[in-house]
Structure formats: structure tokens, C-alpha cells
mmCIF file with all atom_site columns, C-alpha atoms in Angstrom:
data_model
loop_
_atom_site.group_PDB
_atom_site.id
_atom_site.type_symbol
_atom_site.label_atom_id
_atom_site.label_alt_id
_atom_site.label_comp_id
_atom_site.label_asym_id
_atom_site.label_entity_id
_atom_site.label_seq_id
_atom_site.pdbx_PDB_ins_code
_atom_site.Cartn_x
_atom_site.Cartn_y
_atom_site.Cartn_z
_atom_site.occupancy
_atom_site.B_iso_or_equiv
_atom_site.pdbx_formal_charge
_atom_site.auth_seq_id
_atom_site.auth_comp_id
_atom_site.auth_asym_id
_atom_site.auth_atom_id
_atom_site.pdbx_PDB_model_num
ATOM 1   C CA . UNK D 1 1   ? 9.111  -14.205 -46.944 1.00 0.00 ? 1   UNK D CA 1
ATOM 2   C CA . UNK D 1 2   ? 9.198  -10.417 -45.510 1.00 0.00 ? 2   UNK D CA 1
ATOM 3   C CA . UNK D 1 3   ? 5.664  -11.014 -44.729 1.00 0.00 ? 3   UNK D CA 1
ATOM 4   C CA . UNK D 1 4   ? 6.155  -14.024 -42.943 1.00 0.00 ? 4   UNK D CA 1
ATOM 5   C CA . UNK D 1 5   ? 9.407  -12.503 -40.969 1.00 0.00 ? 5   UNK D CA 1
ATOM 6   C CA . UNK D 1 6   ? 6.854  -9.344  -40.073 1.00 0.00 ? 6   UNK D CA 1
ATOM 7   C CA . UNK D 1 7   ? 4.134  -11.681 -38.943 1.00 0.00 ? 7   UNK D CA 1
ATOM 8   C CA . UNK D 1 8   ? 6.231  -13.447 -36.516 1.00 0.00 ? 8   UNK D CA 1
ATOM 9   C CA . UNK D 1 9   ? 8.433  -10.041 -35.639 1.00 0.00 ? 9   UNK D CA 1
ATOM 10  C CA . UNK D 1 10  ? 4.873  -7.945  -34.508 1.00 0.00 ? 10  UNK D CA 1
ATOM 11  C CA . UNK D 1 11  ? 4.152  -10.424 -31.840 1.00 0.00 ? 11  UNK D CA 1
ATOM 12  C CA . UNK D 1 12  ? 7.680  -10.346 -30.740 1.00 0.00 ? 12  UNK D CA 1
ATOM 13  C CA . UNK D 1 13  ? 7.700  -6.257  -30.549 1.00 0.00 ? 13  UNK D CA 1
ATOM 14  C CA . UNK D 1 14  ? 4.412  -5.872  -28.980 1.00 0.00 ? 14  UNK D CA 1
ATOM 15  C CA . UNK D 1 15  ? 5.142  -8.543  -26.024 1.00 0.00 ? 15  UNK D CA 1
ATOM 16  C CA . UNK D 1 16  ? 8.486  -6.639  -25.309 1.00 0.00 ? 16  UNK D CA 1
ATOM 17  C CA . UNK D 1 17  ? 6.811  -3.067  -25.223 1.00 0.00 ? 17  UNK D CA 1
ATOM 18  C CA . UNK D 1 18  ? 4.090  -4.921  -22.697 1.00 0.00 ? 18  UNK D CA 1
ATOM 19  C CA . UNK D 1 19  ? 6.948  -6.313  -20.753 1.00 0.00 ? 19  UNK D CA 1
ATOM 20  C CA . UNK D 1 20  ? 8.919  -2.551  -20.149 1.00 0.00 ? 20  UNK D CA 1
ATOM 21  C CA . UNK D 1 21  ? 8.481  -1.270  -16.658 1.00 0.00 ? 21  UNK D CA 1
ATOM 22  C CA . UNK D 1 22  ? 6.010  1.178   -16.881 1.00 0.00 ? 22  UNK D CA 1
ATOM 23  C CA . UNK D 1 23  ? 5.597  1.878   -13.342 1.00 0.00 ? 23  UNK D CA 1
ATOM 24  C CA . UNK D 1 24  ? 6.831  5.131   -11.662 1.00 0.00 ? 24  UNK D CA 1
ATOM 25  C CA . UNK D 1 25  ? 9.292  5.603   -9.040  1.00 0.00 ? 25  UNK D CA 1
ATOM 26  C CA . UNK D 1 26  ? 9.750  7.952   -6.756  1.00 0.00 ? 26  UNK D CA 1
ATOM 27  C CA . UNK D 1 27  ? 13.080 7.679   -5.008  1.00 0.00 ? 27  UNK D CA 1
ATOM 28  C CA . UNK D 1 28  ? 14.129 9.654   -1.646  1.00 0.00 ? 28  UNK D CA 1
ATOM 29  C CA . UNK D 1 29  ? 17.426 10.704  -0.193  1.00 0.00 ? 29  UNK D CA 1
ATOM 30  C CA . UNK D 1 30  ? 17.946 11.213  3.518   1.00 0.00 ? 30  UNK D CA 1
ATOM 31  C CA . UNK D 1 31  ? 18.401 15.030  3.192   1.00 0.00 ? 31  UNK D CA 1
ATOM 32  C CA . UNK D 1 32  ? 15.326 15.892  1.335   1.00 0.00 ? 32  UNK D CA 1
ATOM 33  C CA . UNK D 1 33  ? 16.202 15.158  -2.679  1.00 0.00 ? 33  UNK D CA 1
ATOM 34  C CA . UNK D 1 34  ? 13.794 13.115  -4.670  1.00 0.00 ? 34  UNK D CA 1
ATOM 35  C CA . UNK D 1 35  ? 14.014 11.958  -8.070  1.00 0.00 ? 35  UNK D CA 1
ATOM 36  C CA . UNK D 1 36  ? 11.189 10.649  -10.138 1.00 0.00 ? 36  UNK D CA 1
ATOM 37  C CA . UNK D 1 37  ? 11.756 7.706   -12.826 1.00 0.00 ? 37  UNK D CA 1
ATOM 38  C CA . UNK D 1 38  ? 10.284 4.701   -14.826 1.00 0.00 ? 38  UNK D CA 1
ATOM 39  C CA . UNK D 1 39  ? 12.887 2.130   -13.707 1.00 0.00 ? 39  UNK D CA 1
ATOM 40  C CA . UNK D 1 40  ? 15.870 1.486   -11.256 1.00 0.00 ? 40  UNK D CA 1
ATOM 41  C CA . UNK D 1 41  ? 18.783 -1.661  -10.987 1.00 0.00 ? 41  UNK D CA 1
ATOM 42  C CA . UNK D 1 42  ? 19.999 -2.594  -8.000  1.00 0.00 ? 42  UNK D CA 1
ATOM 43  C CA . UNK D 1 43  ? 23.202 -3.032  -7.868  1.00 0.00 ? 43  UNK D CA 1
ATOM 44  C CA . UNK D 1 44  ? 25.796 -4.331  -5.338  1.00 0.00 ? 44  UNK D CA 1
ATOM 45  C CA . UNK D 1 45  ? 26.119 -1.369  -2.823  1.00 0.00 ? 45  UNK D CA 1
ATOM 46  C CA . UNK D 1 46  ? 24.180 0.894   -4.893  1.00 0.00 ? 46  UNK D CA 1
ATOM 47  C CA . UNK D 1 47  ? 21.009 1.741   -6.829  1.00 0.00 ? 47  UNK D CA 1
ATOM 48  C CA . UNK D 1 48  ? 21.000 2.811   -10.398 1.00 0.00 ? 48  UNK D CA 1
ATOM 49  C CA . UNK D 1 49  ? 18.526 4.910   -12.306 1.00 0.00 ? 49  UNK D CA 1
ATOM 50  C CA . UNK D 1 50  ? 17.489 7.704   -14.661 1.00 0.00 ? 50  UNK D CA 1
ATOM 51  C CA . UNK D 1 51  ? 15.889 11.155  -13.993 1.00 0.00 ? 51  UNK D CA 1
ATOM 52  C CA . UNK D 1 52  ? 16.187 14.127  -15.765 1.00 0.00 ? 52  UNK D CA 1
ATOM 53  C CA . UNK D 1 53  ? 17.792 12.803  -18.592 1.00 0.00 ? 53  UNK D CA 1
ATOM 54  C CA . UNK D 1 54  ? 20.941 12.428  -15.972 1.00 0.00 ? 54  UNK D CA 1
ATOM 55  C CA . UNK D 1 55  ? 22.017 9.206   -14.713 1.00 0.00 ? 55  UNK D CA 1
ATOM 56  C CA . UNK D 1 56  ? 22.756 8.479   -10.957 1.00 0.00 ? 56  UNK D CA 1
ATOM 57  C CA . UNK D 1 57  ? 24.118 5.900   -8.865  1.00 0.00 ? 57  UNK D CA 1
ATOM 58  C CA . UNK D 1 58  ? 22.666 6.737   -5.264  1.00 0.00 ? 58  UNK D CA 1
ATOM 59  C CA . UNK D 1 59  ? 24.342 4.510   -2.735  1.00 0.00 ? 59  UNK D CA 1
ATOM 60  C CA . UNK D 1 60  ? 22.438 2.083   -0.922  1.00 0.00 ? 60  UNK D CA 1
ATOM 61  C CA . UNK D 1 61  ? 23.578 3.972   3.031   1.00 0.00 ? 61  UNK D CA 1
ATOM 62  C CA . UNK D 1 62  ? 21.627 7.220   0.868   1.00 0.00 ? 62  UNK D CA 1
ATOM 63  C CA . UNK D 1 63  ? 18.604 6.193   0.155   1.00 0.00 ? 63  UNK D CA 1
ATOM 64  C CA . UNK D 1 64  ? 15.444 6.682   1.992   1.00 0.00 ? 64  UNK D CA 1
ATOM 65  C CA . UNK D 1 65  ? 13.175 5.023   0.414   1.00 0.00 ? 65  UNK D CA 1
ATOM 66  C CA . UNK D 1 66  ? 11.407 4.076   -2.616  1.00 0.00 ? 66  UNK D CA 1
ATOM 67  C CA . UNK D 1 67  ? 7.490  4.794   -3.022  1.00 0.00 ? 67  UNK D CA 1
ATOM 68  C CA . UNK D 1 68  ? 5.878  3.287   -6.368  1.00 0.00 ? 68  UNK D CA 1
ATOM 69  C CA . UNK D 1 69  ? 1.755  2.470   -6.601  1.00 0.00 ? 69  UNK D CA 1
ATOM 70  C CA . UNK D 1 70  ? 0.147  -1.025  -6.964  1.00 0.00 ? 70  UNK D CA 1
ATOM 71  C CA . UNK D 1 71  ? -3.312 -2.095  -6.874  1.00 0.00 ? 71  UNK D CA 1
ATOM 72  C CA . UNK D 1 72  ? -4.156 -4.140  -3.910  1.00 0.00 ? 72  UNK D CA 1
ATOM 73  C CA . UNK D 1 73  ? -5.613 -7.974  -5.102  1.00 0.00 ? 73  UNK D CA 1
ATOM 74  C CA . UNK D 1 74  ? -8.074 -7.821  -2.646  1.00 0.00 ? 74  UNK D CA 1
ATOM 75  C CA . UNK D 1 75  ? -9.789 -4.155  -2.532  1.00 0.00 ? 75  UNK D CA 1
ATOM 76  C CA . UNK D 1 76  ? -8.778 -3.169  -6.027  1.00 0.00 ? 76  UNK D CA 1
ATOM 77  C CA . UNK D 1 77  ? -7.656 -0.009  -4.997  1.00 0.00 ? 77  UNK D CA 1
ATOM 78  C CA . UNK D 1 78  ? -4.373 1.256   -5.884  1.00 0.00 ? 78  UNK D CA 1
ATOM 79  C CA . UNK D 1 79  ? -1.710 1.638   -2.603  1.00 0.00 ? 79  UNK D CA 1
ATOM 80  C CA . UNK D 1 80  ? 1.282  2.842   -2.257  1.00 0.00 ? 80  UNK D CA 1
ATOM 81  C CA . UNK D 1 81  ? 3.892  0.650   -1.656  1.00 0.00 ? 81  UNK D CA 1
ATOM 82  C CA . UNK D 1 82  ? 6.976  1.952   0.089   1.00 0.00 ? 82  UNK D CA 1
ATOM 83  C CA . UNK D 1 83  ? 10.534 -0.072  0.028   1.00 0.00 ? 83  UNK D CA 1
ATOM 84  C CA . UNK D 1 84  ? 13.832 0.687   2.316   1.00 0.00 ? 84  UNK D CA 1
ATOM 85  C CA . UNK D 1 85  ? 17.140 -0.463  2.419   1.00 0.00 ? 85  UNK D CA 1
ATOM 86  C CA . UNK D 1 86  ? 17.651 -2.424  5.757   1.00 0.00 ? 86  UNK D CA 1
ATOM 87  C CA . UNK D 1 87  ? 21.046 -3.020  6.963   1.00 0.00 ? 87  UNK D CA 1
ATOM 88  C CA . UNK D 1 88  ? 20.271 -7.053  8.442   1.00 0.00 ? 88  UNK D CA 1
ATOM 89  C CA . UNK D 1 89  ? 23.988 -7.491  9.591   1.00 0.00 ? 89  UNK D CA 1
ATOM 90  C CA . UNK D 1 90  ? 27.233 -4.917  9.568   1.00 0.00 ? 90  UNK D CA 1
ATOM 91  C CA . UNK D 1 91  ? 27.963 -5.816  6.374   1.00 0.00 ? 91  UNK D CA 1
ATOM 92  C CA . UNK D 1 92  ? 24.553 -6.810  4.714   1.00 0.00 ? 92  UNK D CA 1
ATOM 93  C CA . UNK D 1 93  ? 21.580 -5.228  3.851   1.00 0.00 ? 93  UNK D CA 1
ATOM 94  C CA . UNK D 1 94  ? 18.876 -5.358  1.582   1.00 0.00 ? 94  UNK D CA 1
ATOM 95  C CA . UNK D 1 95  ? 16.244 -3.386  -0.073  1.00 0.00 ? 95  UNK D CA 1
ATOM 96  C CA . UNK D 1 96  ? 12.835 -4.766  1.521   1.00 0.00 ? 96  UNK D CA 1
ATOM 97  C CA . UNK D 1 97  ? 8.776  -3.389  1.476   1.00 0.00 ? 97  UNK D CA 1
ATOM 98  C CA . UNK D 1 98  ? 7.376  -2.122  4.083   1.00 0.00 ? 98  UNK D CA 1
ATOM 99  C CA . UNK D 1 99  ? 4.234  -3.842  5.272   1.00 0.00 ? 99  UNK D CA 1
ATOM 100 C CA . UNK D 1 100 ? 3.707  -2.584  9.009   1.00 0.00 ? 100 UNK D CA 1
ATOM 101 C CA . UNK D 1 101 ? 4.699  0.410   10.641  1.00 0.00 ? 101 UNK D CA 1
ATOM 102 C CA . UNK D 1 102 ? 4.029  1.725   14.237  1.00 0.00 ? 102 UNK D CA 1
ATOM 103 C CA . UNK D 1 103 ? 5.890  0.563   17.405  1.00 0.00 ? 103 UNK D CA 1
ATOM 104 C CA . UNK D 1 104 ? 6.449  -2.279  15.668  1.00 0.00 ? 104 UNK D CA 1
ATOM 105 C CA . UNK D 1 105 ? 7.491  -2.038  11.675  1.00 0.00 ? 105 UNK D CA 1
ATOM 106 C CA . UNK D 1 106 ? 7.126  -5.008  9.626   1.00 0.00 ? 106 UNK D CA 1
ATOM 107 C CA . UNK D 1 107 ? 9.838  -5.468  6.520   1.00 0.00 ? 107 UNK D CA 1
ATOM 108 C CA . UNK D 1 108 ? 8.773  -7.978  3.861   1.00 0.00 ? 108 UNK D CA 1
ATOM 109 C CA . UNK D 1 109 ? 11.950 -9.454  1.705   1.00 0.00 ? 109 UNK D CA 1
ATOM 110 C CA . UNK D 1 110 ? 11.558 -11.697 -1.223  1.00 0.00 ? 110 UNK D CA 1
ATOM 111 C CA . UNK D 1 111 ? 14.485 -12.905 -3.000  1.00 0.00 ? 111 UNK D CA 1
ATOM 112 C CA . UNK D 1 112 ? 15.604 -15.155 -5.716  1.00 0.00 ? 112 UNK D CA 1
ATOM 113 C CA . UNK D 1 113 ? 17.313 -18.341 -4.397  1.00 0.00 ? 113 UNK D CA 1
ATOM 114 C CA . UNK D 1 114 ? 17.735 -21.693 -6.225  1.00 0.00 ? 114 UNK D CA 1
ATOM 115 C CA . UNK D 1 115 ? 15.219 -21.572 -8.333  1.00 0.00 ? 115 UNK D CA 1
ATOM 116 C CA . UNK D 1 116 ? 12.713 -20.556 -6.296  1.00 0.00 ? 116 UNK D CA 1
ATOM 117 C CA . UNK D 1 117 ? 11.718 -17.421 -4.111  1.00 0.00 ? 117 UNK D CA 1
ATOM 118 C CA . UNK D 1 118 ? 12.249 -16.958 -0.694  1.00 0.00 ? 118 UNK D CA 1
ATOM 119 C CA . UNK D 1 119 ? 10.020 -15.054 1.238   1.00 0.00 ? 119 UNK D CA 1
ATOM 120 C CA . UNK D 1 120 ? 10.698 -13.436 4.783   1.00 0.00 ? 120 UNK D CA 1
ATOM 121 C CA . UNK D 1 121 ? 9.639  -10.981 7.238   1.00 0.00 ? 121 UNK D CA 1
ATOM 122 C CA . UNK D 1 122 ? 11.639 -9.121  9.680   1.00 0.00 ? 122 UNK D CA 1
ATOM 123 C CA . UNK D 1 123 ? 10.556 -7.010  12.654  1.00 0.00 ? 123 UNK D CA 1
ATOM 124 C CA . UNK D 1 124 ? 12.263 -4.199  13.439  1.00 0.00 ? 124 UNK D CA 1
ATOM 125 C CA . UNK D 1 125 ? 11.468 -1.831  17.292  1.00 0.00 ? 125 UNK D CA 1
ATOM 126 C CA . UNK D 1 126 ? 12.535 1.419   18.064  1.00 0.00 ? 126 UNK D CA 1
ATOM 127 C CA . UNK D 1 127 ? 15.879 1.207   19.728  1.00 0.00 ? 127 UNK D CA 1
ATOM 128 C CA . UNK D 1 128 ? 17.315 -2.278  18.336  1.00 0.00 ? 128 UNK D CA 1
ATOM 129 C CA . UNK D 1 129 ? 20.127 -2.284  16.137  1.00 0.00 ? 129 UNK D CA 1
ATOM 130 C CA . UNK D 1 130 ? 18.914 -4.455  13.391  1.00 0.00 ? 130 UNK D CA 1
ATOM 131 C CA . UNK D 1 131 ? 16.136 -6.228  12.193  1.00 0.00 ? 131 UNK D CA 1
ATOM 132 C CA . UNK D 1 132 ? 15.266 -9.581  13.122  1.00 0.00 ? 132 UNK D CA 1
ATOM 133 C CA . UNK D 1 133 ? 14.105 -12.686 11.442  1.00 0.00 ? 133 UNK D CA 1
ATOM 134 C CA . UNK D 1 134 ? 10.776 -13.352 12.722  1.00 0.00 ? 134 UNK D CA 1
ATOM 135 C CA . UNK D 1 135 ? 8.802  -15.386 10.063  1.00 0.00 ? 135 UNK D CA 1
ATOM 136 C CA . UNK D 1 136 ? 9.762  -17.230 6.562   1.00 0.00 ? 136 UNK D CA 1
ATOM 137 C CA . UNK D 1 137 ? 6.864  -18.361 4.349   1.00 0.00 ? 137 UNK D CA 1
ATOM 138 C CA . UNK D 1 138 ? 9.376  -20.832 2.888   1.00 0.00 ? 138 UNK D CA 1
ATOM 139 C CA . UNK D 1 139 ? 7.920  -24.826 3.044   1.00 0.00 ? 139 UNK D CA 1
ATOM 140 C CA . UNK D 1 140 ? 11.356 -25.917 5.181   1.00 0.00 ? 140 UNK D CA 1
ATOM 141 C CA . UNK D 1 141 ? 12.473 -23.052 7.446   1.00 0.00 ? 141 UNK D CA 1
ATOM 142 C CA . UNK D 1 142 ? 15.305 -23.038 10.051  1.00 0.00 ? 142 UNK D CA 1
ATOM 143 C CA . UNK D 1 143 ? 12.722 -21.048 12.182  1.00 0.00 ? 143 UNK D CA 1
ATOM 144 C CA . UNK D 1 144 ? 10.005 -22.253 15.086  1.00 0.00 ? 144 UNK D CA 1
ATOM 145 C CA . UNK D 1 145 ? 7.704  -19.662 14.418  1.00 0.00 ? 145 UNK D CA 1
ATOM 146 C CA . UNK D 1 146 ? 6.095  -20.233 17.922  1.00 0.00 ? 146 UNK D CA 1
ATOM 147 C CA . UNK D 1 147 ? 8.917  -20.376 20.043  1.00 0.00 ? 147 UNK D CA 1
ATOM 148 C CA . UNK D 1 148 ? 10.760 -17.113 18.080  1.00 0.00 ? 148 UNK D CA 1
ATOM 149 C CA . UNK D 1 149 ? 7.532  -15.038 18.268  1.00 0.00 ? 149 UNK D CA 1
ATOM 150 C CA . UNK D 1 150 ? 6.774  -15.492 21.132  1.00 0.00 ? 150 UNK D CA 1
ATOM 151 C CA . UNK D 1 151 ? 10.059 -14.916 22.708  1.00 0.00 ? 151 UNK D CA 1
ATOM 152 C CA . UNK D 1 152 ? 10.217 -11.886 20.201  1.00 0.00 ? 152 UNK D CA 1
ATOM 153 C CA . UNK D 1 153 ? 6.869  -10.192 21.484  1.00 0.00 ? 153 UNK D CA 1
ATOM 154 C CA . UNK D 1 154 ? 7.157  -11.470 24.811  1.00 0.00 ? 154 UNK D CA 1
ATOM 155 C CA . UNK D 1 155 ? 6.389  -7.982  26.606  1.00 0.00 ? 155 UNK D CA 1
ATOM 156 C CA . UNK D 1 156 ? 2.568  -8.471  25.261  1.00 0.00 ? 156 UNK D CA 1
ATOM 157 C CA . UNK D 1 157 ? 1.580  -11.253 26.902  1.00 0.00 ? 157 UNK D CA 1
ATOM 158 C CA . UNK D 1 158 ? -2.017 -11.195 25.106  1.00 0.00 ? 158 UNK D CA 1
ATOM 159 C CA . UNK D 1 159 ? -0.028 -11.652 21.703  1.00 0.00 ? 159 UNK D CA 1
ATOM 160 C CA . UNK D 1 160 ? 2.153  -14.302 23.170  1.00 0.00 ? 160 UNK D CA 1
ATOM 161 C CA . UNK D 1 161 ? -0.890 -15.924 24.498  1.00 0.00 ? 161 UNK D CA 1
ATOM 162 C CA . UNK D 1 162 ? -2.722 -15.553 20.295  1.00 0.00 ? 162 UNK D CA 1
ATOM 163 C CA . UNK D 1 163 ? 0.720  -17.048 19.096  1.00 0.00 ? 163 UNK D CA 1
ATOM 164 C CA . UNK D 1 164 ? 0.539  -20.443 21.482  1.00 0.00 ? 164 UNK D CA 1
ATOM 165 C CA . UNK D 1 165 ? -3.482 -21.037 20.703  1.00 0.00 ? 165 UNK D CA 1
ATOM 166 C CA . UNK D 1 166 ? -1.887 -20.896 17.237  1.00 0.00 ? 166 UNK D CA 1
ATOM 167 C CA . UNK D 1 167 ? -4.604 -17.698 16.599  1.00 0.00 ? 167 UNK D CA 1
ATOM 168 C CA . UNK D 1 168 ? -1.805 -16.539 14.409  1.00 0.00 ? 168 UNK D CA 1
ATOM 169 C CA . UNK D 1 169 ? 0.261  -18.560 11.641  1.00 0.00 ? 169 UNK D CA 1
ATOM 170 C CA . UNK D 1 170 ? 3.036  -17.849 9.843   1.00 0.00 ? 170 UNK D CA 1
ATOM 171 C CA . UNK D 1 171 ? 0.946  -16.340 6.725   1.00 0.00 ? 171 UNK D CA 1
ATOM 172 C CA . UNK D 1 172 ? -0.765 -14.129 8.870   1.00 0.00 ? 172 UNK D CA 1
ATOM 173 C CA . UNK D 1 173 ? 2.126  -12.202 10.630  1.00 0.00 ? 173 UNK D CA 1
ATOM 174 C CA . UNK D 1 174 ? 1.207  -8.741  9.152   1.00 0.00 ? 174 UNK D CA 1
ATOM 175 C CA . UNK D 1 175 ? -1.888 -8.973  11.199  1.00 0.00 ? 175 UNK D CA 1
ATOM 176 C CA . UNK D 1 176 ? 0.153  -10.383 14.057  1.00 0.00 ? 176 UNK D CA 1
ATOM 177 C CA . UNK D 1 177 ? 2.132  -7.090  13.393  1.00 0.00 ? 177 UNK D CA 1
ATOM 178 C CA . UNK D 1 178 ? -0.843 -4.853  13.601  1.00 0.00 ? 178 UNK D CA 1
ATOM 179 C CA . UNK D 1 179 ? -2.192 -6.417  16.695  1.00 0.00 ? 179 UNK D CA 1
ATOM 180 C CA . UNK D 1 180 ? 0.758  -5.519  18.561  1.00 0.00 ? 180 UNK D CA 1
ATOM 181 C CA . UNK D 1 181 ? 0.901  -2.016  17.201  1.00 0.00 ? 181 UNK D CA 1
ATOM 182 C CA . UNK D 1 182 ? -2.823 -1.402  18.679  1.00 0.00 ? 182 UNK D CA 1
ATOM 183 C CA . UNK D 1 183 ? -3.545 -3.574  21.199  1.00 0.00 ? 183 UNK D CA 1
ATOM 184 C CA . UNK D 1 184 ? 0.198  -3.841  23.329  1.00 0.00 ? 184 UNK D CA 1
ATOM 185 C CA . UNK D 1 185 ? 1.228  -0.828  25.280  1.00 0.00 ? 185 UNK D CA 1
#
């Protein structure tokens, strides 16, 4: 019987060790301090981690940013992969990846919801107050992608011109992103 209960028990142990985040953080704080660690929570108006054998709870309006390394599907090489907390209203934010920065930066957020995920992207210029809600990869979306692109990006008129030839869809806003960093004034 203790062989049996070890049999089954092994499996169990080395699934949960597989499962542990592994990955390392490296967390910033407007002001210059970083902290290294193996895992962070979010929490609701804060983020919670470990470093140093101390505990903190760094406050959301604190944080700079969040770099960890993944390896890209496509070129196999391992990126870095920056996240931010981005206020999206006066009283709601949310921590979201960075996909595209220039003129133009490009926020990815993914979030539980129902069941499913949700998956949005935000662009954010120089000089506006928050981010806006430019594309959803959802299947029903309150959002014309056309129409809110366009009117969006409407000082290049070569993008807005890519946009209504539908050269760009909705999966393939980073690039959308990236065109108007290089190619618009």
C-alpha cells in the first residue's frame, strides 16, 4: 500500500515542481530601485513579491516596469519582454506588455473574462492622457476596427489609406504599429 501511495504521489510532486514559476523578474521603480525575483501577485492596487529574502508590496502608481525573458515562437530566440502598469481611466489601470514603442507605443492586455481570454491592444502618443482602445482580437467586439483606426491614425494618410484596402487586419496591428512609427512623420 505505501508503494502504491508513492507511485501515484511521484507523479503528483514532479508535475507541481514543473508547474513553479521559474522565470526571473526584474522589477523597476520610478526613481531608480530594482529588485530581482522568481515570482510576483498582482494584487488590487498593488504588486506583491519577494527579493532579498524581504517581502514588498510596491504600489501599482510605483512601478516602472517589469522586464522578464521569453523565447519568441517564431525565431527561437529568447526576447525580452517588458510589462507596465497603464492607467486606462482615472480610476483604472492595468498591468499590460509592451509590444511597440516609438511615436507610437503599442500596449497588449490579456485578461481573464468569462471563461475565456480577452485580448486587446491599446495605443498610446506622446501627449494624450490615456491610452486608447484601438483593436480587440475577441470574435464579437464593440469595436469597427476600420472606422476607429483610421480615425485614430488619421494624420498618416498612407496608413489610413493601408487600413481601408484592408492591407492591415485586426491580427496584424503590431505591424500596423510599426508602420506608423517609420513610415509617418
Amino acid at each position: 500500500m505505501k508503494r502504491l501511495f508513492f507511485y501515484l504521489l511521484l507523479p503528483l510532486l514532479i508535475t507541481f515542481n514543473a508547474q513553479g514559476q521559474n522565470e526571473k523578474y526584474t522589477i523597476y521603480k520610478h526613481g531608480g530601485k530594482v529588485y530581482k525575483t522568481n515570482r510576483y501577485v498582482r494584487k488590487t492596487g498593488f504588486l506583491k513579491f519577494k527579493s532579498d529574502n524581504n517581502s514588498y508590496e510596491l504600489p501599482y502608481l510605483e512601478l516602472d516596469s517589469i522586464v522578464s525573458y521569453e523565447k519568441n515562437k517564431k525565431s527561437k530566440k529568447i526576447e525580452p519582454v517588458v510589462q507596465m502598469f497603464i492607467p486606462i481611466s482615472k480610476k483604472q489601470g492595468a498591468l499590460m506588455r509592451v509590444v511597440e514603442r516609438g511615436k507610437c507605443t503599442l500596449f497588449l492586455w490579456r485578461y481573464a473574462l468569462g471563461g475565456g481570454t480577452s485580448t486587446n491592444y491599446y495605443a498610446y502618443r506622446e501627449g494624450e492622457r490615456t491610452p486608447k482602445l484601438i483593436a480587440t482580437r475577441d470574435l464579437i467586439s464593440p469595436l469597427n476596427f476600420i472606422k476607429d483606426t483610421s480615425e485614430y491614425f488619421s494624420d498618416c494618410e498612407a496608413l489610413v489609406a493601408k487600413i481601408k484596402n484592408k492591407d492591415f487586419k485586426k491580427k496584424e496591428t503590431p505591424e500596423m504599429v510599426r508602420f506608423y512609427n517609420t513610415e509617418c512623420n
